[in-house]
Coordinates of C-alpha atoms in Angstrom, one line a residue:
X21 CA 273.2 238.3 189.1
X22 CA 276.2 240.1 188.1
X23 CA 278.8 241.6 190.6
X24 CA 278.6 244.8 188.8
X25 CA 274.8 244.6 189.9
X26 CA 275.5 243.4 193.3
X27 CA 277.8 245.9 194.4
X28 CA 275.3 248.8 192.9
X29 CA 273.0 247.7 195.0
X30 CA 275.2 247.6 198.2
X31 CA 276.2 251.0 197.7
X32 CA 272.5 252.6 197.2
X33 CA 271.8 250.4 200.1
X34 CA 274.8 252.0 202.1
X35 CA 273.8 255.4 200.9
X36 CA 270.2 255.3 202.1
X37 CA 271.3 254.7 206.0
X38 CA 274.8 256.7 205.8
X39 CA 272.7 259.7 204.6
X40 CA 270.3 259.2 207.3
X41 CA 273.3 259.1 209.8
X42 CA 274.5 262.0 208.6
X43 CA 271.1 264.4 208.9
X44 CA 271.2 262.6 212.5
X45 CA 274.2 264.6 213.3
X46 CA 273.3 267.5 211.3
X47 CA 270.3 268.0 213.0
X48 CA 271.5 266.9 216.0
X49 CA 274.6 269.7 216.4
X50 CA 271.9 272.2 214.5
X51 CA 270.6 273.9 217.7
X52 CA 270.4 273.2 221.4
X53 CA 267.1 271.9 221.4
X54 CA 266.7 268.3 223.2
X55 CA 265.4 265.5 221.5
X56 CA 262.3 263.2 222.7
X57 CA 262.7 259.6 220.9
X58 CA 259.6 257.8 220.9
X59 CA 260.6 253.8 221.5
X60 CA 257.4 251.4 221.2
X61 CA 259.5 248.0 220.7
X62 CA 258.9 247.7 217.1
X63 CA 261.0 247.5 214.1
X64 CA 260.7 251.2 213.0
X65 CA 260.9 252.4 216.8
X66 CA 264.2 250.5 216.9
X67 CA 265.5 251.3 213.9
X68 CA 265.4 255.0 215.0
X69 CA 266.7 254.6 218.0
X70 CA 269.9 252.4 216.2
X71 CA 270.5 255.4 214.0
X72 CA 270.7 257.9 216.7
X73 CA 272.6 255.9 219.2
X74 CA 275.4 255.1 216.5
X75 CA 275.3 258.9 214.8
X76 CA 276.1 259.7 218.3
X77 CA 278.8 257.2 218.8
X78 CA 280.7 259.1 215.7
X79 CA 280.4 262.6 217.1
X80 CA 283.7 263.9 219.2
X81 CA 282.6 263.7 222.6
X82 CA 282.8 267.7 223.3
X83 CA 279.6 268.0 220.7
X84 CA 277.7 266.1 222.7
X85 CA 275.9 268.9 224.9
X86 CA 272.4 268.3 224.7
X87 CA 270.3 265.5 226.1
X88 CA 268.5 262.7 223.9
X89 CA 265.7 261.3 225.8
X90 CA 264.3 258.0 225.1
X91 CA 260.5 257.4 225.7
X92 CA 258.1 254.0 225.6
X93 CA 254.7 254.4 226.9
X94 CA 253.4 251.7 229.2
X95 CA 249.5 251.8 228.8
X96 CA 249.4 249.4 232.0
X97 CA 247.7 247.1 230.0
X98 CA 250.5 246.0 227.5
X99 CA 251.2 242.2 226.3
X100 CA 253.4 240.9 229.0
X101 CA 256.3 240.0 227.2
X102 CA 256.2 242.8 225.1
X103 CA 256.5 245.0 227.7
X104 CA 258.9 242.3 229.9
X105 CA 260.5 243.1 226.5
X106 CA 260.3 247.0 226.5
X107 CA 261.9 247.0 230.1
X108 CA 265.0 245.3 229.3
X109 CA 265.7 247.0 226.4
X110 CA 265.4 250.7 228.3
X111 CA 267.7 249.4 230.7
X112 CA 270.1 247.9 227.9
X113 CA 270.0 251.3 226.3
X114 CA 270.4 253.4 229.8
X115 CA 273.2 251.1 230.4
X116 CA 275.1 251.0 227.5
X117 CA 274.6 255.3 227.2
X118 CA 276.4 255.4 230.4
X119 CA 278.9 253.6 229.4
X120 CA 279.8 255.1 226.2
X121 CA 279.1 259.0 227.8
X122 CA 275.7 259.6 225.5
X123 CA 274.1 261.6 226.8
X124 CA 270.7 259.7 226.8
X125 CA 268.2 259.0 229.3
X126 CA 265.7 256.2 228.9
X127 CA 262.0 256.8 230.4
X128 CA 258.8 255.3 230.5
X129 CA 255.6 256.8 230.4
X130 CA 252.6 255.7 231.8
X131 CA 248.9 257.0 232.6
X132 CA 248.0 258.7 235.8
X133 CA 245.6 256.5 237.6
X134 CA 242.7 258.5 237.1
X135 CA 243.3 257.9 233.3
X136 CA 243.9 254.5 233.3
X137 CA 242.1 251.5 231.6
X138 CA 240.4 249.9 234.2
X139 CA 239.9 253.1 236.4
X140 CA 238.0 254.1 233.3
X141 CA 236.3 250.4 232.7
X142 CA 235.6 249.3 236.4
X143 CA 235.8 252.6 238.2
X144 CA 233.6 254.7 235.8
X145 CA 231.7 252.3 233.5
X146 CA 233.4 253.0 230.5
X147 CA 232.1 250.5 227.8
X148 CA 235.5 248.7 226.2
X149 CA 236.5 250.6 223.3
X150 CA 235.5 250.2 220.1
X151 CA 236.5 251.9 216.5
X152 CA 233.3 254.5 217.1
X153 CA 234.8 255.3 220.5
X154 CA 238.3 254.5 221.0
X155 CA 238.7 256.6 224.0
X156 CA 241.7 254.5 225.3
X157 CA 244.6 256.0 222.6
X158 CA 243.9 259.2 224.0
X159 CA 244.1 258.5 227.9
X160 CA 246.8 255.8 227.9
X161 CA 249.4 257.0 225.0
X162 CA 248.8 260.4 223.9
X163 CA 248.4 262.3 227.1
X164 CA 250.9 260.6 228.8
X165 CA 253.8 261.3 226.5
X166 CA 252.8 264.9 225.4
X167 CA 252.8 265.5 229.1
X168 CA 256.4 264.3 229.1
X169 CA 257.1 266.5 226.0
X170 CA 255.1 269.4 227.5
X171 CA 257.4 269.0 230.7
X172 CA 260.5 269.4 228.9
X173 CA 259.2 272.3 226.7
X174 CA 258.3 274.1 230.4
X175 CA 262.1 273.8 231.2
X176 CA 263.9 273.9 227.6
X177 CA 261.5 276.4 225.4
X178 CA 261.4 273.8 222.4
X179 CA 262.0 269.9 221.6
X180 CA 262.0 268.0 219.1
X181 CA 260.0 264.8 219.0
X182 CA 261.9 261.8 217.1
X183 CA 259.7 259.6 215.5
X184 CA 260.1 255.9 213.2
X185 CA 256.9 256.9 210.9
X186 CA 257.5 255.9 207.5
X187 CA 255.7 257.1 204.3
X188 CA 256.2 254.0 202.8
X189 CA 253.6 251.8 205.8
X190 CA 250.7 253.2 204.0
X191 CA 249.0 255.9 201.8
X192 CA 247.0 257.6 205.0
X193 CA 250.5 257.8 206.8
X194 CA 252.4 258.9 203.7
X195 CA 249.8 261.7 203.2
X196 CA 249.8 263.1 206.8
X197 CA 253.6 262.9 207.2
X198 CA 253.1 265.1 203.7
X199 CA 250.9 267.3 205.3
X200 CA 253.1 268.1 208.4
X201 CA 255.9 269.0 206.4
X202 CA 256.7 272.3 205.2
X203 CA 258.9 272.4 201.7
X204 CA 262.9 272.7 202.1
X205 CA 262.5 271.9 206.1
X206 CA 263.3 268.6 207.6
X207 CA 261.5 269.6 210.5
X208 CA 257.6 269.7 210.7
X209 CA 255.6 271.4 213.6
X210 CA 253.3 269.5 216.0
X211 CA 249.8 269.9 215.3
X212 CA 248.8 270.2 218.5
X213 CA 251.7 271.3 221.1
X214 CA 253.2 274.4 220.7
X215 CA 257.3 274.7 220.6
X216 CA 257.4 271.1 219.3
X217 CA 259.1 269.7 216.2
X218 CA 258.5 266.6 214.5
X219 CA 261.6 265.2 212.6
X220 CA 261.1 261.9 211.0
X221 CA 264.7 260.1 210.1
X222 CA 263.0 257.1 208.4
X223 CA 260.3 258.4 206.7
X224 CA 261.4 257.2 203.6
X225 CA 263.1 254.2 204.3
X226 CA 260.8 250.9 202.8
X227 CA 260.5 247.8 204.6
X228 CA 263.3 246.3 203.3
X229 CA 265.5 249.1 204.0
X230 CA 264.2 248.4 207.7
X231 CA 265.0 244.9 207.7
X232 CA 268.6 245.1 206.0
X233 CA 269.1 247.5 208.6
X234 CA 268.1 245.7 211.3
X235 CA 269.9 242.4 210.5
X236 CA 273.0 243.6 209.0
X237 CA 273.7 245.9 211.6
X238 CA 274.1 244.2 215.4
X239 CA 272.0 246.2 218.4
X240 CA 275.0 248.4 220.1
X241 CA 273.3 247.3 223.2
X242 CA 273.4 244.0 222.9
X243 CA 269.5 243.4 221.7
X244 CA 269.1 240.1 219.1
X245 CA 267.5 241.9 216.0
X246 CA 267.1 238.4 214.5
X247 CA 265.0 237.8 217.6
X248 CA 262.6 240.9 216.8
X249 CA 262.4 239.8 212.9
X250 CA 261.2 236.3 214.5
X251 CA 258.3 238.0 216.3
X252 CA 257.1 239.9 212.9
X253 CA 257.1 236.6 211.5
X254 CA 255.5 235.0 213.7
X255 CA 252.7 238.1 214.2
X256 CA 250.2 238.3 211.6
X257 CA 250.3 242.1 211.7
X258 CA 252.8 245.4 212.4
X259 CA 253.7 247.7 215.9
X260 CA 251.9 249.9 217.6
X261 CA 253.8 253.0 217.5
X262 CA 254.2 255.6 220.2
X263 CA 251.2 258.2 219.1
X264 CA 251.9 261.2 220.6
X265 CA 249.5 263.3 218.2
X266 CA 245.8 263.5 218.3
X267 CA 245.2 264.8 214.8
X268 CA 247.2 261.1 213.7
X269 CA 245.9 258.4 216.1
X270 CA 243.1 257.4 213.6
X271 CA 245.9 257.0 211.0
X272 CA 247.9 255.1 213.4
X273 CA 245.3 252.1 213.5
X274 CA 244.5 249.9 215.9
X275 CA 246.9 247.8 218.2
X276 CA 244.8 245.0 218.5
X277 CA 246.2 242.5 215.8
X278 CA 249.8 243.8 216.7
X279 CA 252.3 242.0 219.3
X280 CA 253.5 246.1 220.6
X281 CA 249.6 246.6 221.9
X282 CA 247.4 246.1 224.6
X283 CA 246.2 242.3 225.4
X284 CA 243.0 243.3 226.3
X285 CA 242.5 245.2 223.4
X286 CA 238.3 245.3 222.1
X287 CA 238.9 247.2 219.2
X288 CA 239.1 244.7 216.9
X289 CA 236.9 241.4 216.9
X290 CA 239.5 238.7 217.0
X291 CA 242.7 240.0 218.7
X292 CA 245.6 237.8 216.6
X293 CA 248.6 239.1 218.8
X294 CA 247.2 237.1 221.6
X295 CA 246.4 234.0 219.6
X296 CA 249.8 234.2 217.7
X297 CA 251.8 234.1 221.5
X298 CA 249.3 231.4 222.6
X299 CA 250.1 229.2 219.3
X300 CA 253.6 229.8 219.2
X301 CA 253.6 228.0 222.6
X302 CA 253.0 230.4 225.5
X303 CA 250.0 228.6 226.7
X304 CA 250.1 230.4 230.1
X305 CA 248.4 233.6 228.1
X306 CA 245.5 231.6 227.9
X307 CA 243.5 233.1 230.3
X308 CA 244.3 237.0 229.0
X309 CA 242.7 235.3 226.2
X310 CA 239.5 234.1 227.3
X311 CA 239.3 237.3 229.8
X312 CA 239.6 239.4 226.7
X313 CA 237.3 237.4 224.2
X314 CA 234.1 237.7 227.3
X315 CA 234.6 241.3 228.0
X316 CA 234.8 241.9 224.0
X317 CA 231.4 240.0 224.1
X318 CA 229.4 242.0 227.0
X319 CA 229.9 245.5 225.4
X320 CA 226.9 245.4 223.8
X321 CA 224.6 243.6 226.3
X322 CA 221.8 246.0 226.9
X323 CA 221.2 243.9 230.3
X324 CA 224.8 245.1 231.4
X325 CA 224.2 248.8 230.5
X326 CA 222.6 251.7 232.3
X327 CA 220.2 253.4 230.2
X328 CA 221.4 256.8 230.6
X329 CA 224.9 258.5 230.7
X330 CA 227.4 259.2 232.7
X331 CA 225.6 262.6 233.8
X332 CA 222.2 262.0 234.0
X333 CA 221.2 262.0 230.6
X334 CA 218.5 260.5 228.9
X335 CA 219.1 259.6 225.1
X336 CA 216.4 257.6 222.6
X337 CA 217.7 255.8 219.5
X338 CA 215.4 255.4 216.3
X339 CA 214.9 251.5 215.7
X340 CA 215.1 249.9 212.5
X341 CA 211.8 247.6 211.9
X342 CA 211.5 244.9 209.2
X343 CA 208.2 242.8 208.7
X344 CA 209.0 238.9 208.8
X345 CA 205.9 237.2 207.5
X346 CA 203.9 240.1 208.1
X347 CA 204.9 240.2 211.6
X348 CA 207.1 243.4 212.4
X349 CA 210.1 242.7 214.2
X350 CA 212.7 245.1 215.8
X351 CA 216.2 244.7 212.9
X352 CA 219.5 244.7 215.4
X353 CA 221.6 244.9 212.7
X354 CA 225.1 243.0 212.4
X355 CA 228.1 244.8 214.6
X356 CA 231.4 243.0 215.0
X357 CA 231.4 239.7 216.1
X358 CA 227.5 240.6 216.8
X359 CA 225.1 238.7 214.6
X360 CA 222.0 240.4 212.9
X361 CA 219.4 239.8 215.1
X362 CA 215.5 240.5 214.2
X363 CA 212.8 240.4 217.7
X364 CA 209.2 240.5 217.5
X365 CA 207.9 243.9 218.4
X366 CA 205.1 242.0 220.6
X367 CA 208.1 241.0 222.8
X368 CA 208.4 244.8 223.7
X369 CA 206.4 247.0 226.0
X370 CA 205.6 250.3 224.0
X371 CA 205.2 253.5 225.8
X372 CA 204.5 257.0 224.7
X373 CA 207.5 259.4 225.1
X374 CA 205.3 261.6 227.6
X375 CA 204.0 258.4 229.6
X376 CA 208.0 256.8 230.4
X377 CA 208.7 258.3 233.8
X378 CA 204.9 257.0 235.0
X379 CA 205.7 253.8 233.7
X380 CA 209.0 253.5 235.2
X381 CA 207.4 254.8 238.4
X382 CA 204.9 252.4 238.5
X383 CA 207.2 249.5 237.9
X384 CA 209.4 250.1 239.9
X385 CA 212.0 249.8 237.1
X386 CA 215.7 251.6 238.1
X387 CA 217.5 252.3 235.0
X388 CA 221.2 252.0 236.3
X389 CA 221.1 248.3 237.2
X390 CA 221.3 245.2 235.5
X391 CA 218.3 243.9 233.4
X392 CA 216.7 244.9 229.9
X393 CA 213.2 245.8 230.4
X394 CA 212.4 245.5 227.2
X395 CA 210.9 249.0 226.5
X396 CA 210.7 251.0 223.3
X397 CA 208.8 254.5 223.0
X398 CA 206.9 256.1 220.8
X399 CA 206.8 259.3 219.7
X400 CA 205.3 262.1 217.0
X401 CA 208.1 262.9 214.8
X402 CA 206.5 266.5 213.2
X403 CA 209.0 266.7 210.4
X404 CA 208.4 263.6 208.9
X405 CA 204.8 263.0 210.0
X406 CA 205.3 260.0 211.2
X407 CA 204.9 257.8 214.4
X408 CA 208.4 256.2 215.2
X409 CA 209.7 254.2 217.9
X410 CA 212.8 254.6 219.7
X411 CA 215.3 253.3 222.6
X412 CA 216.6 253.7 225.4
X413 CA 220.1 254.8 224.3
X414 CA 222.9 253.1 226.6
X415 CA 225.3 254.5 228.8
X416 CA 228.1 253.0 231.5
X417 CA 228.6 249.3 232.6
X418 CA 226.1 248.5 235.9
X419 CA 227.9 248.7 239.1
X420 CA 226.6 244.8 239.0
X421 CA 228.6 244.0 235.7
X422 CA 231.6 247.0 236.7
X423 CA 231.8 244.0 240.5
X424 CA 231.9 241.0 237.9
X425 CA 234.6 242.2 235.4
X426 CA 236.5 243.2 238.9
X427 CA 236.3 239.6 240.3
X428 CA 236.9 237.8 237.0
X429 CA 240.0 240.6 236.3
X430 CA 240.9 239.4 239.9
X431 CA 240.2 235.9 238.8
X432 CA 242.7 235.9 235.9
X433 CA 244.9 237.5 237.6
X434 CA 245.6 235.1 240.4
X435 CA 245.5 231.7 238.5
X436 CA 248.2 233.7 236.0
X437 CA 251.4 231.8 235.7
X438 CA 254.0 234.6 234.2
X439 CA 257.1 232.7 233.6
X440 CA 259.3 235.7 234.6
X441 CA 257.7 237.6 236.7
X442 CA 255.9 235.6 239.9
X443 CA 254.8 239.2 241.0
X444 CA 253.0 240.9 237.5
X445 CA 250.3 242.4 238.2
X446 CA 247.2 243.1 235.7
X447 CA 245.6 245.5 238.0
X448 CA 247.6 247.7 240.1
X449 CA 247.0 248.8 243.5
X450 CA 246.5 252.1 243.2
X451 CA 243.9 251.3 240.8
X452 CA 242.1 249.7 243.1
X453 CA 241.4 252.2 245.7
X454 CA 241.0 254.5 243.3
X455 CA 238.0 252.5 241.9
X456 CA 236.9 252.0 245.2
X457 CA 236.8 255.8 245.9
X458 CA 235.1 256.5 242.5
X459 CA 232.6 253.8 243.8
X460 CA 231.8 255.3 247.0
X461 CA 231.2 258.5 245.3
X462 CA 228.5 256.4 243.5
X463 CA 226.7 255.4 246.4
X464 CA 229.0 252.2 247.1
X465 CA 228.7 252.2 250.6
X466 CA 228.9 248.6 251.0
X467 CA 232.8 249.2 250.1
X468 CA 232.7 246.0 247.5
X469 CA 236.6 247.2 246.6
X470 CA 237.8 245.5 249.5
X471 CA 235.1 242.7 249.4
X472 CA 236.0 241.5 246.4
X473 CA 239.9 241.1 246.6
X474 CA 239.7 239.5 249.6
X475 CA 236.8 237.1 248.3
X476 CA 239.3 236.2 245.5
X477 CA 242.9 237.0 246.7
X478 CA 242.3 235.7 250.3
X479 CA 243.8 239.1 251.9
X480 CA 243.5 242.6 252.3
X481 CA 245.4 245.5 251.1
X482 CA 246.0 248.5 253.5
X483 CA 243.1 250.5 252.8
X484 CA 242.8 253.8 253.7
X485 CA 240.5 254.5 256.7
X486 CA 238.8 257.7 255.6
X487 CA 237.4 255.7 252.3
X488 CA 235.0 253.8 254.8
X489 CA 231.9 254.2 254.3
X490 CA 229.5 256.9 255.8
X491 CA 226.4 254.6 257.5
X492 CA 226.4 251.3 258.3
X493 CA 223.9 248.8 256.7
X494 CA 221.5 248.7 259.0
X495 CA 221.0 252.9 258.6
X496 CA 221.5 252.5 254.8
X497 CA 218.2 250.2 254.6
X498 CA 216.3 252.9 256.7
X499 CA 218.0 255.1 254.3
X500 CA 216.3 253.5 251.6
X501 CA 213.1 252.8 253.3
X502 CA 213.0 256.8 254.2
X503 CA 213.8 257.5 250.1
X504 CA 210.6 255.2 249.0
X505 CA 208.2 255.9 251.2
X506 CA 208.8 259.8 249.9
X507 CA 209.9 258.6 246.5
X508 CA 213.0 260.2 246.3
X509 CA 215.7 259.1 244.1
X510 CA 218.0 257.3 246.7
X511 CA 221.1 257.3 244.6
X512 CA 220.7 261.0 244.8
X513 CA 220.6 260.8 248.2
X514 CA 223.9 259.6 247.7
X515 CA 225.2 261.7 245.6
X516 CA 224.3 265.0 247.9
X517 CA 226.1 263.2 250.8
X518 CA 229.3 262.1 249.3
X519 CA 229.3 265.7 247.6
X520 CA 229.2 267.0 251.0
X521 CA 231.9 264.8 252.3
X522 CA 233.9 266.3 249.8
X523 CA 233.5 269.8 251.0
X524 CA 233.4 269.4 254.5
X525 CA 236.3 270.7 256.6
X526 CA 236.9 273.8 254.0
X527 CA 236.2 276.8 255.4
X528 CA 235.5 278.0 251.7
X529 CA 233.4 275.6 250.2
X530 CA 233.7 276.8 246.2
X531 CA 231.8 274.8 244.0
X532 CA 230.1 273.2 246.5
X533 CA 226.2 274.7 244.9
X534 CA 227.7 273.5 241.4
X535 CA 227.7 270.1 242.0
X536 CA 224.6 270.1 244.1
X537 CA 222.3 271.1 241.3
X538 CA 224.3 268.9 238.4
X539 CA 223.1 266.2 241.0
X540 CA 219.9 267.7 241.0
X541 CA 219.2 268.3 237.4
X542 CA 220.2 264.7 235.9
X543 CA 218.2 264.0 232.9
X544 CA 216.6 260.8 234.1
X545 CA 215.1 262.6 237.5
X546 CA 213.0 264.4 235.1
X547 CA 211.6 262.4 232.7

């Protein structure tokens, strides 16, 4: 290749970043509006934050009025070294900004405990998500940084949200980024929060403008870039950036194949980030592995799920049937890592619509604990004319299975060998006795919380008194003795009580009659 060529290609090279810089500042001295950086750990993330931390570096230090404020959300359940990772840098960055006179702060953001993953999981019964119901982007990423962005707005008026979004990492990306952006302006709005910009530095760089970047360009904090252009290599996938919009989170994909996501991601059926760690000789994620892999595989166990949601509610799902030899047999068809699966209908109990709560009376068969009885129900369908059959539709994880995944998380986490950190944690504290307070609203009142960690830990945290139960177990069995001898529903027993352990002591009791009859009017009391 000729010189002439060479050097051509330098300079559109050097043109591409220095014209970046340069809208940095512009937009930078523009207005008085602060900036929120999104920082995920990722190649594009840190590219971004490169570019802004050496336009700053240029400007005269009386320009530099307005605060820069560096974000990186910490779902809780990130890959360890990632977010080991993650932390250093922040501090690297805090550091070095202090140093210099930037004015940046570093911060991370993380769910509130009612949000988090295994609140959600082992507190409520969540089923892990899945690509129909990815409820986790929301709860653990979104929310947590627009609450950050929202708290800034509350005390500035308007921000402006920094993101490394390229419209070269795929056609969906390209055409939302497209769709943001209004014609002549370098700013777009936020689709969903009000007085916040998006402005996009990168979003025309390729990858190879990235990586020339990166690696021709040392960290100015002192990060290895080579190092993070190692762990692409080594990963058989990209980042998960910092989503921060709801309309984009589908766009964004999933974090499961990607060394910036969640280790106990369920999303996708074989997570590769894991694997990748564990084969490029960090054997001590085994376990996260295996932990991750079993509660992939229970999602879908009937056995594991209460047969009604979260509320109360009853739901029937239409079955497929297929004849097999002339015998009909119940099509499960293929889902993930689940194998088509055909069962003779004979195997099934078939009950008319109007005949369940009588059969479920009758046998004695409680619908919120573990077990599949094996039940499908027929009904008239008066559009079609036909007789179909249908099933119980599923809801929450069985306080049985929600106990199991909380010993084996328990399990997992004390057999863990974290070469840096003799104190990580995958569950936090403040998890736990939040779980155990969701439980006891439940009807837990054996108090399994504190049963459990001590069963596998071999101590106790400092619980709080006032979560002890109500009755002790010798009133709970006459309890229950009382509820079937007048067949009454004794998890709405329950329910009433801890409803009115919640009120009591207020001398206004508002709401009190609300939740009363939403206890009172769940679907599966009135079959």
């Amino acid at each position: 290749m000729s010189e002439g060529i060479i050097s051509s290609l330098f300079n559109e090279e050097k043109t591409v970043l220095e014209e970046s810089k340069e809208e940095i500042k512009k937009i930078y001295l523009s207005d008085e509006r602060p900036w929120v950086v999104g920082y995920s750990g990722g190649k594009d993330s840190t590219v971004v934050v490169q570019l802004v931390f050496e336009a700053l570096k240029e400007l005269p230090a009386e320009e530099l009025t307005k605060k820069i404020y560096v974000i990186s959300s910490d779902t809780l359940v990130e890959t360890p070294l990632i977010i080991q990772s993650i932390n250093q840098t922040l501090r690297k960055i805090q550091e070095k900004a202090l140093e210099l006179g930037l004015p940046i702060e570093t911060h991370k953001v993380k769910p509130v405990v009612e949000q988090s993953f295994w609140l959600n999981i082992i507190g409520k019964g969540y089923p892990s998500p899945n690509q129909q119901f990815r409820w986790c982007t929301d709860r653990l990423k979104i929310d947590p940084a627009n609450q950050f962005i929202t708290d800034k707005v509350s005390s500035f008026g308007e921000v402006i949200m920094v993101l490394g979004v390229r419209e070269d990492e795929s056609a969906t990306r390209a055409n939302v980024i497209r769709s943001h952006t209004v014609e002549g302006k370098v700013l777009m709005r936020h689709s969903t929060l009000s007085n916040a910009y998006v402005y996009a530095p990168i979003k025309r760089f390729s990858l190879d403008d990235v990586w020339d970047y990166l690696l021709s360009n040392p960290s100015p904090w002192g990060d290895d870039n080579f190092e993070l252009h190692r762990l692409y290599q080594d990963s058989s996938s990209g980042e998960c950036p910092l989503v921060v919009d709801k309309t984009v989170k589908e766009s964004a994909g999933s974090c499961g194949n990607s060394r910036f996501g969640c280790w106990v991601c369920t999303v996708v059926n074989e997570d590769k980030a894991l694997s990748g760690f564990i084969q490029s000789g960090h054997d001590w994620m085994k376990p996260l592995l295996n932990f991750r892999n079993w509660l992939s595989s229970i999602r879908d166990d009937r056995s594991r799920r209460m047969k009604y949601r979260m509320n109360g509610q009853i739901y029937f799902k239409d079955i497929k049937v297929e004849d097999v030899d002339g015998v009909p047999h119940h099509l499960i068809a293929k889902k993930g890592s689940r194998p088509k699966q055909l069962i003779p209908l004979d195997q099934y109990t078939i009950v008319e619509k109007d005949k369940l709560k009588e059969y479920l009376e009758d046998n004695k068969i409680d619908l919120s604990v573990n077990g599949d009885h094996m039940i499908l129900v027929s009904y008239f369908d008066e559009d079609t004319n036909d007789e179909n059959l249908a099933q119980l539709g599923l809801g929450p994880f069985t306080m049985e299975t929600r106990r199991e995944i909380l010993e084996n998380l328990l399990r997992v986490q004390k057999q863990l060998q974290h070469p840096n950190d003799p104190n990580y944690k995958l569950i936090q504290e403040e998890e736990l006795k939040a779980i155990r307070k969701v439980w006891y609203k439940k009807g837990d009142w054996d108090d399994h919380v504190p049963q459990i960690f001590n069963k596998v830990m071999g101590y106790d945290l400092e619980w709080e008194v006032d979560d002890r139960p109500l009755f002790k177990k010798d009133q709970v069995s006459d309890l229950e003795l009382l509820c079937d001898e007048f067949k009454v529903d004794i998890k709405v027993v329950k329910k009433l009580l801890a409803i009115e352990k919640d009120f009591s002591g207020f001398k206004v009791r508002r709401g009190l009659m609300d939740e009363i009859s939403k206890a009172l009017k769940q679907d599966y009391l009135h079959l």
